[in-house]
CSV table of C-alpha atoms in Angstrom, one decimal:
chain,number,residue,atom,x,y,z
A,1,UNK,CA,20.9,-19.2,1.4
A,2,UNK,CA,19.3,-15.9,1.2
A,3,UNK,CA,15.1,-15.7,0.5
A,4,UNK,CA,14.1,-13.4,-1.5
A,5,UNK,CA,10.5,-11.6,-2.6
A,6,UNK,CA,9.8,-9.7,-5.3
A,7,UNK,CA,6.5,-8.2,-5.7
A,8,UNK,CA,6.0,-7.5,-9.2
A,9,UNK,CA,7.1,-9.3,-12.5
A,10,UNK,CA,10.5,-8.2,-13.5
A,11,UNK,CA,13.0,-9.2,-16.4
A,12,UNK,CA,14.1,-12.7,-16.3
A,13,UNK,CA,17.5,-12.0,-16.4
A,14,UNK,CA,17.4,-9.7,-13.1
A,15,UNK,CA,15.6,-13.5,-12.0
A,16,UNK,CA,18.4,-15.4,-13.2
A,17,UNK,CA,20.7,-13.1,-11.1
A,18,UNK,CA,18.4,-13.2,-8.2
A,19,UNK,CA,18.1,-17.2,-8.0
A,20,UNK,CA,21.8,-17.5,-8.2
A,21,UNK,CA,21.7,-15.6,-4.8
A,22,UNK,CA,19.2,-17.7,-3.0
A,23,UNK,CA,15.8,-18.7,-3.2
A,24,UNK,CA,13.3,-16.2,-5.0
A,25,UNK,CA,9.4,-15.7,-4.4
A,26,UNK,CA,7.4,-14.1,-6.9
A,27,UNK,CA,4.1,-12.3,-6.8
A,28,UNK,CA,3.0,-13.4,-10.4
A,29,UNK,CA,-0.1,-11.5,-11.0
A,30,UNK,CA,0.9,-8.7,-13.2
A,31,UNK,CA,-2.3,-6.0,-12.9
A,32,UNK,CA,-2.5,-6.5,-9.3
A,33,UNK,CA,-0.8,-5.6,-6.0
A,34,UNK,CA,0.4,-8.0,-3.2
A,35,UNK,CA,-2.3,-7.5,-0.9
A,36,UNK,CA,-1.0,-6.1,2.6
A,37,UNK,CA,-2.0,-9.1,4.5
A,38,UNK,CA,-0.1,-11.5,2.1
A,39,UNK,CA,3.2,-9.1,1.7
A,40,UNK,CA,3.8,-9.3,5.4
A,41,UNK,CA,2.9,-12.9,5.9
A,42,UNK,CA,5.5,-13.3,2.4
A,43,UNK,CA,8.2,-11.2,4.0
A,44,UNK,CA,8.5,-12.5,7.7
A,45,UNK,CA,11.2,-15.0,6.5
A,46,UNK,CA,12.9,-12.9,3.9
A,47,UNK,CA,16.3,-11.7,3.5
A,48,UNK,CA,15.7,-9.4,1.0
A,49,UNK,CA,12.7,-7.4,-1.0
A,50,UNK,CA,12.2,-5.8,-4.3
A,51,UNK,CA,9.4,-3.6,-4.3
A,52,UNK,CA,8.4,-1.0,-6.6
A,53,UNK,CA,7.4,2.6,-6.4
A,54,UNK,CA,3.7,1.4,-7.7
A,55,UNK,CA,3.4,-0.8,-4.3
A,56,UNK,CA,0.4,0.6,-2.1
């Protein structure tokens, strides 16, 4: 089963989609970033990301 993160809120359906693939993480805290030291503690046992363009 594939893991997946995704670090912003997205529409539900694209979650819907993404859960039928495999497990999915989601940073839930809409005005705010993943902080760095979380995103790579989050992502060493992903599969896959979704990250977008506003990431720092």
């Amino acid at each position: 089963m594939e893991k997946i993160l995704v670090t912003r809120r997205i529409p539900h359906k694209f979650i819907e989609r993404l859960e039928s693939i495999g497990e999915v993480e989601i940073w839930d805290h809409d005005l705010t970033p993943m902080p760095r030291k979380e995103f790579i503690e989050a992502a060493k046992d992903k599969t896959a990301m979704i990250v977008t363009l506003s990431e720092s």
